[in-house]
mmCIF file of C-alpha atoms in Angstrom:
data_model
loop_
_atom_site.group_PDB
_atom_site.id
_atom_site.type_symbol
_atom_site.label_atom_id
_atom_site.label_comp_id
_atom_site.label_asym_id
_atom_site.label_seq_id
_atom_site.Cartn_x
_atom_site.Cartn_y
_atom_site.Cartn_z
ATOM 1 C CA GLY A 1 0.000 0.000 0.000
ATOM 2 C CA SER A 2 0.960 3.665 0.104
ATOM 3 C CA VAL A 3 3.066 5.205 2.861
ATOM 4 C CA ILE A 4 -0.037 6.831 4.314
ATOM 5 C CA GLU A 5 -1.841 3.500 4.376
ATOM 6 C CA GLU A 6 1.099 2.035 6.298
ATOM 7 C CA VAL A 7 0.765 4.710 9.003
ATOM 8 C CA LEU A 8 -2.992 4.245 9.104
ATOM 9 C CA ILE A 9 -2.475 0.523 9.738
ATOM 10 C CA THR A 10 0.438 0.677 12.211
ATOM 11 C CA ASN A 11 -0.555 3.955 13.925
ATOM 12 C CA LYS A 12 3.157 4.696 14.359
ATOM 13 C CA PRO A 13 5.533 7.365 12.988
ATOM 14 C CA LEU A 14 7.172 6.419 9.691
ATOM 15 C CA LEU A 15 10.598 7.633 8.508
ATOM 16 C CA ILE A 16 11.784 7.009 4.932
ATOM 17 C CA ARG A 17 15.213 8.547 4.303
ATOM 18 C CA ASN A 18 15.294 7.796 0.589
ATOM 19 C CA LEU A 19 12.082 7.271 -1.280
ATOM 20 C CA ASN A 20 13.983 6.093 -4.385
ATOM 21 C CA LYS A 21 15.460 3.173 -2.469
ATOM 22 C CA HIS A 22 12.316 2.262 -0.533
ATOM 23 C CA ALA A 23 10.837 -0.691 -2.360
ATOM 24 C CA GLY A 24 7.155 -1.331 -2.578
ATOM 25 C CA ILE A 25 5.948 2.245 -2.120
ATOM 26 C CA LEU A 26 2.807 3.079 -4.001
ATOM 27 C CA SER A 27 1.861 6.632 -4.822
ATOM 28 C CA SER A 28 -0.677 8.286 -2.520
ATOM 29 C CA GLY A 29 -1.836 10.441 -5.391
ATOM 30 C CA TRP A 30 1.016 12.956 -5.496
ATOM 31 C CA ASP A 31 3.997 12.485 -7.808
ATOM 32 C CA GLY A 32 6.265 14.364 -5.400
ATOM 33 C CA TYR A 33 6.609 11.229 -3.300
ATOM 34 C CA ASN A 34 8.974 9.797 -5.939
ATOM 35 C CA ASP A 35 12.162 11.191 -4.372
ATOM 36 C CA GLY A 36 13.591 12.813 -1.250
ATOM 37 C CA SER A 37 12.846 11.790 2.364
ATOM 38 C CA LEU A 38 9.586 11.531 4.236
ATOM 39 C CA ILE A 39 8.267 11.475 7.826
ATOM 40 C CA ILE A 40 4.646 10.795 8.702
ATOM 41 C CA PHE A 41 3.213 11.176 12.223
ATOM 42 C CA PRO A 42 -0.166 9.812 13.334
ATOM 43 C CA LEU A 43 -2.521 12.022 15.372
ATOM 44 C CA ASN A 44 -4.616 10.289 18.017
ATOM 45 C CA ASN A 45 -7.500 11.282 20.233
ATOM 46 C CA GLU A 46 -7.685 10.645 23.986
ATOM 47 C CA LYS A 47 -8.797 7.063 23.330
ATOM 48 C CA GLY A 48 -5.808 6.393 21.078
ATOM 49 C CA ASP A 49 -7.901 6.294 17.910
ATOM 50 C CA LEU A 50 -6.313 7.745 14.773
ATOM 51 C CA THR A 51 -7.878 11.094 13.852
ATOM 52 C CA GLY A 52 -5.361 12.422 11.323
ATOM 53 C CA ILE A 53 -1.756 12.515 10.155
ATOM 54 C CA ILE A 54 1.080 15.001 9.701
ATOM 55 C CA CYS A 55 3.153 14.352 6.608
ATOM 56 C CA LEU A 56 6.544 16.074 6.081
ATOM 57 C CA HIS A 57 8.290 15.606 2.706
ATOM 58 C CA ASN A 58 11.842 16.825 2.219
ATOM 59 C CA LYS A 59 13.020 16.900 -1.407
ATOM 60 C CA MET A 60 16.361 18.566 -0.608
ATOM 61 C CA PRO A 61 19.394 16.972 1.065
ATOM 62 C CA PRO A 62 20.244 16.200 3.781
ATOM 63 C CA PRO A 63 17.408 13.728 4.357
ATOM 64 C CA PHE A 64 15.356 13.432 7.532
ATOM 65 C CA THR A 65 17.092 11.554 10.379
ATOM 66 C CA PRO A 66 15.846 9.425 13.300
ATOM 67 C CA GLN A 67 16.485 12.491 15.491
ATOM 68 C CA ASP A 68 14.111 14.480 13.292
ATOM 69 C CA ARG A 69 11.555 11.741 13.807
ATOM 70 C CA GLU A 70 11.891 11.993 17.608
ATOM 71 C CA ILE A 71 11.606 15.776 17.561
ATOM 72 C CA GLY A 72 8.658 15.522 15.172
ATOM 73 C CA SER A 73 6.965 13.022 17.495
ATOM 74 C CA ILE A 74 7.130 15.577 20.294
ATOM 75 C CA LEU A 75 5.611 18.224 18.034
ATOM 76 C CA ALA A 76 2.928 15.772 16.910
ATOM 77 C CA SER A 77 2.151 15.079 20.576
ATOM 78 C CA LEU A 78 1.675 18.818 21.130
ATOM 79 C CA CYS A 79 -0.625 18.920 18.122
ATOM 80 C CA ASN A 80 -2.603 16.055 19.649
ATOM 81 C CA GLU A 81 -3.022 17.954 22.911
ATOM 82 C CA THR A 82 -4.121 21.072 21.063
ATOM 83 C CA LEU A 83 -6.680 19.116 19.065
ATOM 84 C CA ARG A 84 -7.982 17.421 22.211
ATOM 85 C CA ALA A 85 -8.294 20.762 24.004
ATOM 86 C CA THR A 86 -10.128 22.211 21.001
ATOM 87 C CA HIS A 87 -12.474 19.238 20.936
ATOM 88 C CA ALA A 88 -13.095 19.580 24.683
ATOM 89 C CA LEU A 89 -13.956 23.265 24.240
ATOM 90 C CA GLU A 90 -16.322 22.444 21.400
ATOM 91 C CA THR A 91 -18.000 19.773 23.540
ATOM 92 C CA LEU A 92 -18.304 22.226 26.433
ATOM 93 C CA ARG A 93 -19.756 24.868 24.121
ATOM 94 C CA GLU A 94 -22.301 22.379 22.795
ATOM 95 C CA SER A 95 -23.235 21.412 26.367
ATOM 96 C CA GLU A 96 -23.637 25.067 27.319
ATOM 97 C CA GLU A 97 -25.835 25.678 24.286
ATOM 98 C CA LEU A 98 -28.004 22.665 25.184
ATOM 99 C CA TYR A 99 -28.229 23.832 28.802
ATOM 100 C CA ARG A 100 -29.174 27.350 27.690
ATOM 101 C CA LEU A 101 -31.832 25.963 25.345
ATOM 102 C CA LEU A 102 -33.341 23.842 28.122
ATOM 103 C CA VAL A 103 -33.335 26.738 30.590
ATOM 104 C CA GLU A 104 -34.776 29.256 28.143
ATOM 105 C CA THR A 105 -37.618 26.952 27.070
ATOM 106 C CA MET A 106 -38.603 25.587 30.500
ATOM 107 C CA ASN A 107 -42.129 26.304 31.729
ATOM 108 C CA ASP A 108 -40.999 27.772 35.073
ATOM 109 C CA GLY A 109 -39.003 30.850 35.922
ATOM 110 C CA LEU A 110 -35.335 30.502 36.805
ATOM 111 C CA GLY A 111 -32.925 33.063 38.174
ATOM 112 C CA MET A 112 -29.304 33.008 39.320
ATOM 113 C CA GLN A 113 -28.140 35.357 42.064
ATOM 114 C CA ASP A 114 -24.860 36.523 43.534
ATOM 115 C CA MET A 115 -24.030 36.421 47.243
ATOM 116 C CA GLU A 116 -25.996 39.645 47.758
ATOM 117 C CA GLY A 117 -29.101 38.047 46.267
ATOM 118 C CA ARG A 118 -29.050 40.123 43.090
ATOM 119 C CA PHE A 119 -30.033 38.467 39.832
ATOM 120 C CA THR A 120 -27.125 37.782 37.495
ATOM 121 C CA TYR A 121 -29.233 35.726 35.074
ATOM 122 C CA VAL A 122 -32.957 35.213 34.439
ATOM 123 C CA ASN A 123 -34.658 33.061 31.843
ATOM 124 C CA ASN A 124 -37.399 34.089 29.437
ATOM 125 C CA LYS A 125 -40.183 32.562 31.535
ATOM 126 C CA LEU A 126 -39.340 34.702 34.576
ATOM 127 C CA CYS A 127 -39.506 37.804 32.378
ATOM 128 C CA GLU A 128 -42.870 36.645 31.045
ATOM 129 C CA MET A 129 -44.202 35.917 34.542
ATOM 130 C CA THR A 130 -43.246 39.290 36.005
ATOM 131 C CA GLY A 131 -43.694 41.514 32.952
ATOM 132 C CA PHE A 132 -40.168 42.914 33.371
ATOM 133 C CA SER A 133 -37.467 42.748 30.705
ATOM 134 C CA ARG A 134 -34.252 40.843 31.279
ATOM 135 C CA GLU A 135 -32.370 44.132 31.609
ATOM 136 C CA GLU A 136 -34.801 45.321 34.286
ATOM 137 C CA LEU A 137 -34.498 42.105 36.293
ATOM 138 C CA ILE A 138 -30.692 41.802 36.214
ATOM 139 C CA GLY A 139 -29.296 43.432 39.347
ATOM 140 C CA SER A 140 -32.609 43.348 41.209
ATOM 141 C CA ARG A 141 -33.528 41.050 44.121
ATOM 142 C CA ILE A 142 -36.565 38.879 44.765
ATOM 143 C CA GLN A 143 -37.424 41.185 47.689
ATOM 144 C CA ASP A 144 -37.941 43.994 45.173
ATOM 145 C CA PHE A 145 -41.023 42.147 43.902
ATOM 146 C CA LEU A 146 -42.617 41.478 47.304
ATOM 147 C CA ASP A 147 -44.885 43.703 49.387
ATOM 148 C CA GLU A 148 -44.011 44.480 53.000
ATOM 149 C CA GLU A 149 -45.783 41.451 54.468
ATOM 150 C CA ASN A 150 -44.229 39.039 51.960
ATOM 151 C CA GLN A 151 -40.808 40.598 52.565
ATOM 152 C CA LYS A 152 -41.129 39.693 56.255
ATOM 153 C CA GLN A 153 -42.039 36.132 55.308
ATOM 154 C CA PHE A 154 -39.142 36.024 52.857
ATOM 155 C CA ARG A 155 -36.623 37.122 55.512
ATOM 156 C CA ALA A 156 -37.937 34.502 57.913
ATOM 157 C CA ALA A 157 -37.843 31.770 55.257
ATOM 158 C CA SER A 158 -34.320 32.813 54.193
ATOM 159 C CA ALA A 159 -33.115 32.629 57.786
ATOM 160 C CA LYS A 160 -34.523 29.109 58.120
ATOM 161 C CA SER A 161 -32.904 28.067 54.828
ATOM 162 C CA THR A 162 -29.528 29.435 55.938
ATOM 163 C CA ALA A 163 -29.760 27.575 59.220
ATOM 164 C CA GLY A 164 -31.185 24.271 58.062
ATOM 165 C CA GLY A 165 -30.632 23.966 54.325
ATOM 166 C CA PHE A 166 -32.615 25.263 51.385
ATOM 167 C CA ARG A 167 -36.328 24.558 51.204
ATOM 168 C CA PRO A 168 -39.216 25.747 48.993
ATOM 169 C CA PHE A 169 -41.439 28.572 50.224
ATOM 170 C CA GLU A 170 -44.581 30.287 48.954
ATOM 171 C CA PHE A 171 -45.062 34.032 48.391
ATOM 172 C CA GLU A 172 -47.049 36.612 46.480
ATOM 173 C CA MET A 173 -44.891 38.359 43.865
ATOM 174 C CA LYS A 174 -45.704 41.666 42.188
ATOM 175 C CA ARG A 175 -45.791 42.092 38.437
ATOM 176 C CA LYS A 176 -44.676 45.218 36.624
ATOM 177 C CA ASP A 177 -48.326 46.282 36.233
ATOM 178 C CA GLY A 178 -48.799 46.168 40.021
ATOM 179 C CA THR A 179 -50.867 42.984 40.196
ATOM 180 C CA SER A 180 -49.757 40.075 42.379
ATOM 181 C CA PHE A 181 -49.546 36.353 41.738
ATOM 182 C CA PRO A 182 -48.686 33.391 44.000
ATOM 183 C CA VAL A 183 -45.409 31.546 43.468
ATOM 184 C CA ILE A 184 -43.396 28.742 44.997
ATOM 185 C CA ILE A 185 -39.682 29.551 45.117
ATOM 186 C CA SER A 186 -37.247 26.624 45.335
ATOM 187 C CA PRO A 187 -33.717 27.927 46.034
ATOM 188 C CA GLN A 188 -30.389 26.097 45.876
ATOM 189 C CA GLY A 189 -26.788 27.113 46.433
ATOM 190 C CA LEU A 190 -24.157 27.528 43.719
ATOM 191 C CA LYS A 191 -20.646 26.419 44.660
ATOM 192 C CA ASN A 192 -17.246 27.028 43.100
ATOM 193 C CA SER A 193 -14.620 24.374 42.331
ATOM 194 C CA ASP A 194 -13.472 24.469 45.973
ATOM 195 C CA GLY A 195 -16.974 23.768 47.261
ATOM 196 C CA ALA A 196 -17.458 27.287 48.641
ATOM 197 C CA LEU A 197 -20.822 29.001 48.186
ATOM 198 C CA LYS A 198 -20.623 31.598 45.415
ATOM 199 C CA GLY A 199 -24.289 32.404 44.845
ATOM 200 C CA TYR A 200 -27.757 30.966 44.450
ATOM 201 C CA PHE A 201 -30.263 29.895 41.858
ATOM 202 C CA ALA A 202 -33.996 29.492 42.258
ATOM 203 C CA VAL A 203 -36.817 27.923 40.295
ATOM 204 C CA ILE A 204 -39.922 30.116 40.560
ATOM 205 C CA VAL A 205 -43.245 28.429 39.807
ATOM 206 C CA ASP A 206 -46.418 30.429 39.139
ATOM 207 C CA ILE A 207 -49.179 28.608 41.034
ATOM 208 C CA SER A 208 -52.020 30.963 40.060
ATOM 209 C CA GLN A 209 -53.864 28.213 38.172
ATOM 210 C CA ARG A 210 -53.387 25.789 41.048
ATOM 211 C CA LYS A 211 -54.837 28.360 43.474
ATOM 212 C CA GLU A 212 -57.790 28.998 41.161
ATOM 213 C CA ASP A 213 -58.445 25.257 40.880
ATOM 214 C CA GLU A 214 -58.287 24.885 44.673
ATOM 215 C CA GLU A 215 -60.686 27.809 45.134
ATOM 216 C CA ALA A 216 -63.083 26.350 42.574
ATOM 217 C CA ARG A 217 -62.944 22.973 44.339
ATOM 218 C CA ARG A 218 -63.640 24.609 47.727
ATOM 219 C CA LYS A 219 -66.648 26.424 46.274
ATOM 220 C CA MET A 220 -67.982 23.193 44.783
ATOM 221 C CA GLU A 221 -67.493 21.395 48.092
ATOM 222 C CA ALA A 222 -69.252 24.254 49.940
ATOM 223 C CA GLN A 223 -72.142 24.159 47.458
ATOM 224 C CA LEU A 224 -72.365 20.390 47.831
ATOM 225 C CA GLN A 225 -72.417 20.675 51.630
ATOM 226 C CA GLN A 226 -75.105 23.371 51.416
ATOM 227 C CA ALA A 227 -77.181 21.196 49.093
ATOM 228 C CA GLN A 228 -76.810 18.256 51.464
ATOM 229 C CA LYS A 229 -77.905 20.465 54.380
ATOM 230 C CA MET A 230 -80.940 21.666 52.450
ATOM 231 C CA GLU A 231 -81.786 18.110 51.528
ATOM 232 C CA ALA A 232 -81.504 17.066 55.181
ATOM 233 C CA ILE A 233 -83.670 20.007 56.266
ATOM 234 C CA GLY A 234 -86.255 19.120 53.609
ATOM 235 C CA THR A 235 -86.307 15.502 54.756
ATOM 236 C CA LEU A 236 -86.681 16.591 58.385
ATOM 237 C CA ALA A 237 -89.442 19.071 57.518
ATOM 238 C CA GLY A 238 -91.279 16.412 55.548
ATOM 239 C CA GLY A 239 -91.090 14.038 58.509
ATOM 240 C CA ILE A 240 -92.409 16.642 60.910
ATOM 241 C CA SER A 241 -95.303 17.481 58.561
ATOM 242 C CA HIS A 242 -96.156 13.798 58.287
ATOM 243 C CA ASP A 243 -96.252 13.492 62.086
ATOM 244 C CA PHE A 244 -98.593 16.470 62.393
ATOM 245 C CA ASN A 245 -100.944 15.083 59.747
ATOM 246 C CA ASN A 246 -101.146 11.829 61.600
#
C-alpha cells in the first residue's frame, strides 16, 4: 500500500530517508513522493484512535534523520493535545448551548443570584411571569417584587434556609403592572470548584392556576355541603309534617 496506508495501519511514525530506495511504495496520489525523504506522524484522540496525520516531505538533502523523527513526534504530541483541548472546548460549548436551550424553554421561571441576592441571570419565563425585561431584572432582588408582608415572610424563610438547608417557600410576587400572583420559590446554592458558596439559583413556579383550581374545588365542596344540608332540612321538615298530619 501507500506510505499513508502504512501509518494508518500501524498507527506509528514512519521515517523514509530515501524514497527512491524504498521498495514497494505506491503513490498516494502525489507524484512528489517519488524522491527525497519523508516522515509521517499519526494524530490520536484521547482514546488512542487515529484522527489524522502530519506528513513532512523533504526533497532537498540532507534527508530526515531518526532524530528528526523523535523531535517531530514531540511536536505531533503537542498537536494532539491542542486538538484534544479544542475538541473539549467544542464539547463544552455544545453542552452550554443545550443547557441554555433547556433553561430558556422551560415552563418555570429561573434566576441566578450573587451572594448579595441580586439576579445575574434570568430566563425568558421569569420575564414573562413578572412583565419585566431581562435588563430590568438583572441586578434586582426577589425582595424587590414582594410587598411588606411578603418581605417579612421572605426574611424569615431565608433565615430558616440558611440555618437548616434550602427549602421551597410560597409568596405573592408583584408584576410590573402592580398585580400580584402566588409563586413557589425553590432555592439552591451555587458552589465554586473548591466547594465554597458563590451564589444561588432558584426555580420560581407560578401557582395561580393551582390556586384557582383549589378555590373552585372549595366552592364546589361548599355548594355540595349546602345542598346536602338543604336536603336534610327538607327531609326533616317532611317528617315533621307527616307526624302532624297523623
